mmCIF file of C-alpha atoms in Angstrom:
data_model
loop_
_atom_site.group_PDB
_atom_site.id
_atom_site.type_symbol
_atom_site.label_atom_id
_atom_site.label_comp_id
_atom_site.label_asym_id
_atom_site.label_seq_id
_atom_site.Cartn_x
_atom_site.Cartn_y
_atom_site.Cartn_z
ATOM 1 C CA MET E 1 120.208 88.454 -98.597
ATOM 2 C CA MET E 2 116.613 87.688 -97.198
ATOM 3 C CA ARG E 3 113.611 87.459 -99.346
ATOM 4 C CA LYS E 4 110.582 89.515 -98.581
ATOM 5 C CA PRO E 5 108.130 85.997 -97.708
ATOM 6 C CA ALA E 6 110.519 84.958 -95.372
ATOM 7 C CA LEU E 7 111.293 88.647 -93.430
ATOM 8 C CA ALA E 8 107.604 88.736 -93.414
ATOM 9 C CA PHE E 9 107.421 85.542 -91.708
ATOM 10 C CA LEU E 10 109.909 86.849 -88.894
ATOM 11 C CA CYS E 11 108.003 89.740 -88.160
ATOM 12 C CA ALA E 12 104.675 87.759 -87.654
ATOM 13 C CA LEU E 13 106.727 85.281 -84.930
ATOM 14 C CA GLN E 14 107.910 88.292 -83.253
ATOM 15 C CA LEU E 15 104.955 90.158 -83.105
ATOM 16 C CA LEU E 16 103.033 86.997 -81.891
ATOM 17 C CA ALA E 17 105.884 86.332 -79.304
ATOM 18 C CA ALA E 18 105.723 89.738 -77.979
ATOM 19 C CA SER E 19 101.832 89.744 -77.881
ATOM 20 C CA GLY E 20 101.625 86.086 -76.062
ATOM 21 C CA ASN E 21 100.847 87.464 -72.887
ATOM 22 C CA ALA E 22 98.613 90.150 -74.020
ATOM 23 C CA LEU E 23 96.129 87.344 -75.161
ATOM 24 C CA ALA E 24 96.244 85.947 -71.391
ATOM 25 C CA ASP E 25 93.159 86.611 -69.445
ATOM 26 C CA SER E 26 93.777 89.793 -67.343
ATOM 27 C CA TRP E 27 92.478 89.432 -63.210
ATOM 28 C CA ILE E 28 91.256 92.325 -61.066
ATOM 29 C CA VAL E 29 92.281 91.902 -57.286
ATOM 30 C CA ASP E 30 89.398 92.272 -54.834
ATOM 31 C CA MET E 31 90.922 95.075 -52.416
ATOM 32 C CA GLY E 32 88.441 94.138 -49.751
ATOM 33 C CA LYS E 33 89.248 90.234 -49.765
ATOM 34 C CA SER E 34 93.099 90.707 -50.216
ATOM 35 C CA ARG E 35 95.707 90.807 -48.035
ATOM 36 C CA LEU E 36 99.312 91.564 -48.337
ATOM 37 C CA SER E 37 101.008 91.138 -44.612
ATOM 38 C CA PHE E 38 104.791 90.678 -43.298
ATOM 39 C CA SER E 39 105.987 89.803 -39.850
ATOM 40 C CA GLY E 40 109.084 89.930 -38.083
ATOM 41 C CA THR E 41 110.174 90.104 -34.681
ATOM 42 C CA GLN E 42 111.264 93.222 -32.365
ATOM 43 C CA THR E 43 113.158 92.502 -29.037
ATOM 44 C CA GLY E 44 112.213 89.051 -29.403
ATOM 45 C CA GLU E 45 108.664 89.384 -29.611
ATOM 46 C CA PRO E 46 106.719 88.631 -32.640
ATOM 47 C CA PHE E 47 104.749 91.516 -34.678
ATOM 48 C CA GLU E 48 102.937 91.103 -37.392
ATOM 49 C CA GLY E 49 101.510 94.032 -40.139
ATOM 50 C CA GLN E 50 100.194 94.851 -43.422
ATOM 51 C CA PHE E 51 100.494 96.800 -46.607
ATOM 52 C CA GLU E 52 96.750 98.537 -46.895
ATOM 53 C CA ARG E 53 97.559 99.580 -50.594
ATOM 54 C CA PHE E 54 98.897 97.563 -53.510
ATOM 55 C CA GLU E 55 97.637 97.497 -57.281
ATOM 56 C CA THR E 56 98.606 94.575 -59.676
ATOM 57 C CA ASN E 57 98.638 93.499 -63.055
ATOM 58 C CA ILE E 58 97.944 90.063 -63.616
ATOM 59 C CA ARG E 59 97.453 88.190 -66.894
ATOM 60 C CA PHE E 60 97.259 84.342 -66.742
ATOM 61 C CA ASP E 61 95.589 81.788 -68.701
ATOM 62 C CA PRO E 62 95.719 78.066 -66.943
ATOM 63 C CA ALA E 63 95.821 76.408 -70.230
ATOM 64 C CA THR E 64 99.285 78.533 -70.822
ATOM 65 C CA PRO E 65 101.014 79.476 -67.582
ATOM 66 C CA ALA E 66 104.201 80.050 -69.310
ATOM 67 C CA GLN E 67 102.839 82.920 -70.790
ATOM 68 C CA ALA E 68 101.717 84.479 -67.497
ATOM 69 C CA SER E 69 102.992 87.980 -66.003
ATOM 70 C CA VAL E 70 101.942 89.954 -62.505
ATOM 71 C CA ARG E 71 103.379 93.462 -61.649
ATOM 72 C CA ALA E 72 102.738 94.612 -58.014
ATOM 73 C CA VAL E 73 103.224 97.875 -56.848
ATOM 74 C CA ILE E 74 102.989 98.419 -52.796
ATOM 75 C CA ASP E 75 102.190 101.421 -51.504
ATOM 76 C CA MET E 76 104.904 101.754 -48.826
ATOM 77 C CA THR E 77 103.615 104.681 -46.857
ATOM 78 C CA SER E 78 100.375 102.186 -46.270
ATOM 79 C CA ALA E 79 102.383 99.472 -44.074
ATOM 80 C CA SER E 80 100.674 99.347 -40.744
ATOM 81 C CA THR E 81 101.314 97.418 -37.465
ATOM 82 C CA GLY E 82 99.007 98.710 -35.081
ATOM 83 C CA ASP E 83 101.811 99.772 -33.047
ATOM 84 C CA ASN E 84 101.870 103.682 -32.943
ATOM 85 C CA GLN E 85 105.811 103.696 -32.411
ATOM 86 C CA ARG E 86 106.349 101.172 -34.812
ATOM 87 C CA ASP E 87 104.701 102.796 -37.458
ATOM 88 C CA GLN E 88 106.090 105.992 -37.312
ATOM 89 C CA ALA E 89 109.489 104.531 -37.776
ATOM 90 C CA LEU E 90 109.029 102.471 -40.589
ATOM 91 C CA PRO E 91 108.781 105.647 -43.325
ATOM 92 C CA GLN E 92 111.540 106.939 -42.022
ATOM 93 C CA LYS E 93 115.246 106.968 -43.466
ATOM 94 C CA ASP E 94 116.550 104.250 -41.720
ATOM 95 C CA TRP E 95 113.498 101.637 -42.500
ATOM 96 C CA PHE E 96 111.618 102.057 -45.746
ATOM 97 C CA PHE E 97 112.676 105.742 -46.739
ATOM 98 C CA VAL E 98 109.215 106.395 -48.540
ATOM 99 C CA SER E 99 110.245 110.119 -49.109
ATOM 100 C CA MET E 100 112.992 108.616 -51.552
ATOM 101 C CA PHE E 101 111.371 105.217 -51.776
ATOM 102 C CA PRO E 102 107.359 105.100 -51.827
ATOM 103 C CA SER E 103 106.893 101.836 -53.819
ATOM 104 C CA THR E 104 108.323 98.872 -53.892
ATOM 105 C CA VAL E 105 107.591 96.436 -57.069
ATOM 106 C CA PHE E 106 107.817 92.431 -57.800
ATOM 107 C CA GLU E 107 107.645 92.035 -61.696
ATOM 108 C CA ALA E 108 107.338 88.630 -62.947
ATOM 109 C CA ASN E 109 106.937 86.883 -66.405
ATOM 110 C CA GLY E 110 105.788 82.705 -66.757
ATOM 111 C CA PHE E 111 104.003 80.542 -64.152
ATOM 112 C CA THR E 112 105.736 77.116 -63.752
ATOM 113 C CA PRO E 113 103.502 74.284 -62.600
ATOM 114 C CA VAL E 114 104.987 72.585 -59.499
ATOM 115 C CA ALA E 115 102.504 70.048 -58.245
ATOM 116 C CA GLY E 116 98.589 70.049 -57.733
ATOM 117 C CA GLU E 117 97.840 73.812 -57.743
ATOM 118 C CA GLN E 118 101.318 74.960 -56.872
ATOM 119 C CA TYR E 119 103.348 77.014 -59.150
ATOM 120 C CA LYS E 120 106.526 79.024 -59.071
ATOM 121 C CA THR E 121 107.501 82.339 -60.395
ATOM 122 C CA ASN E 122 110.582 83.651 -61.163
ATOM 123 C CA GLY E 123 110.699 87.461 -60.666
ATOM 124 C CA THR E 124 112.568 90.696 -59.732
ATOM 125 C CA LEU E 125 111.669 92.594 -56.618
ATOM 126 C CA THR E 126 112.940 95.948 -56.122
ATOM 127 C CA LEU E 127 113.017 97.497 -52.420
ATOM 128 C CA ARG E 128 114.402 100.875 -51.412
ATOM 129 C CA GLY E 129 115.943 100.757 -55.235
ATOM 130 C CA ILE E 130 117.641 97.508 -54.775
ATOM 131 C CA GLU E 131 116.813 94.890 -57.465
ATOM 132 C CA LYS E 132 116.914 91.334 -56.409
ATOM 133 C CA PRO E 133 115.727 87.787 -57.993
ATOM 134 C CA LEU E 134 112.850 86.274 -56.062
ATOM 135 C CA THR E 135 111.500 82.966 -56.713
ATOM 136 C CA LEU E 136 107.924 82.587 -55.717
ATOM 137 C CA TYR E 137 106.289 79.631 -54.671
ATOM 138 C CA PHE E 138 102.348 80.059 -54.529
ATOM 139 C CA ASP E 139 99.029 78.192 -54.390
ATOM 140 C CA LEU E 140 96.479 79.144 -57.046
ATOM 141 C CA LYS E 141 92.619 77.425 -57.146
ATOM 142 C CA ILE E 142 90.490 78.732 -59.916
ATOM 143 C CA ASP E 143 87.092 78.278 -59.471
ATOM 144 C CA GLY E 144 85.152 79.624 -62.558
ATOM 145 C CA ASP E 145 85.780 83.380 -62.862
ATOM 146 C CA GLU E 146 87.155 83.386 -59.200
ATOM 147 C CA ALA E 147 90.891 82.976 -58.218
ATOM 148 C CA ARG E 148 92.515 82.308 -55.113
ATOM 149 C CA MET E 149 96.306 82.768 -54.559
ATOM 150 C CA THR E 150 98.277 82.063 -51.257
ATOM 151 C CA ALA E 151 101.951 82.702 -50.755
ATOM 152 C CA SER E 152 104.384 83.302 -48.172
ATOM 153 C CA HIS E 153 108.028 84.012 -48.692
ATOM 154 C CA THR E 154 110.971 84.979 -46.295
ATOM 155 C CA LEU E 155 113.240 87.853 -47.127
ATOM 156 C CA VAL E 156 116.555 88.945 -45.050
ATOM 157 C CA ARG E 157 116.005 92.949 -44.707
ATOM 158 C CA SER E 158 119.558 93.731 -44.729
ATOM 159 C CA ASP E 159 119.470 92.400 -48.289
ATOM 160 C CA TYR E 160 117.598 95.593 -48.968
ATOM 161 C CA SER E 161 119.074 98.144 -46.565
ATOM 162 C CA VAL E 162 115.702 98.320 -44.559
ATOM 163 C CA GLY E 163 116.674 98.773 -41.317
ATOM 164 C CA THR E 164 120.218 100.774 -41.330
ATOM 165 C CA GLY E 165 121.879 102.139 -38.232
ATOM 166 C CA PRO E 166 121.401 100.708 -34.873
ATOM 167 C CA TRP E 167 118.782 98.126 -36.154
ATOM 168 C CA ALA E 168 121.368 96.877 -39.242
ATOM 169 C CA GLU E 169 122.694 93.728 -37.088
ATOM 170 C CA GLY E 170 119.295 92.243 -35.930
ATOM 171 C CA LYS E 171 120.209 92.687 -32.248
ATOM 172 C CA TRP E 172 116.666 94.564 -31.720
ATOM 173 C CA VAL E 173 114.699 93.715 -34.516
ATOM 174 C CA GLY E 174 115.050 90.558 -36.349
ATOM 175 C CA LEU E 175 116.801 90.274 -40.014
ATOM 176 C CA GLU E 176 114.149 87.796 -41.435
ATOM 177 C CA VAL E 177 110.899 89.295 -42.404
ATOM 178 C CA SER E 178 108.247 86.870 -43.472
ATOM 179 C CA LEU E 179 105.510 87.773 -46.110
ATOM 180 C CA SER E 180 102.282 86.359 -46.562
ATOM 181 C CA ILE E 181 100.452 86.696 -49.628
ATOM 182 C CA GLN E 182 96.212 86.128 -49.494
ATOM 183 C CA LEU E 183 94.889 87.177 -53.245
ATOM 184 C CA ILE E 184 91.210 86.652 -54.774
ATOM 185 C CA ALA E 185 90.557 88.146 -57.934
ATOM 186 C CA ARG E 186 87.622 87.726 -60.713
ATOM 187 C CA ARG E 187 88.945 87.613 -64.609
ATOM 188 C CA ASN E 188 88.209 90.704 -66.053
ATOM 189 C CA SER E 189 85.462 89.769 -68.701
ATOM 190 C CA GLU E 190 86.045 92.837 -70.574
#
């Protein structure tokens, strides 16, 4: 049988562990200066696009990167490539199926320093209802209360059932999609 002081001590440890990232600084992304873009190929020709709307919740203290957390919610209806035919096709069932899956979510806990200003985080990407682990390497520069984060990552769209039907094999639209992330954020002073 556990004594009351020992039980109280264990409870306190659990509370501290659970609130660890609550002590980390929160960062507010400047949407006007940030960009989440993607690129691929269609009939062998490269194309680019971006997501106009996304939300982030970032907690990070450079002194304790293992306690960092990030959650990004991407509005899939905001995809834009500048090509009318492509932009009308992307929300449809064969591609992003936004009527069923309006958002894509990336969540990760803990940043691991790699070298210099490079970090990595192991997270989960949920796209079209398919959840898969994703390790993201990124560069992070902090100057006072401003942070600049850049990253790139390549996905295979068929892993998430993006581009079904006649598009599934990659004959017309390449299977690999490159993501590029450029975020500028300010430390939340509240």
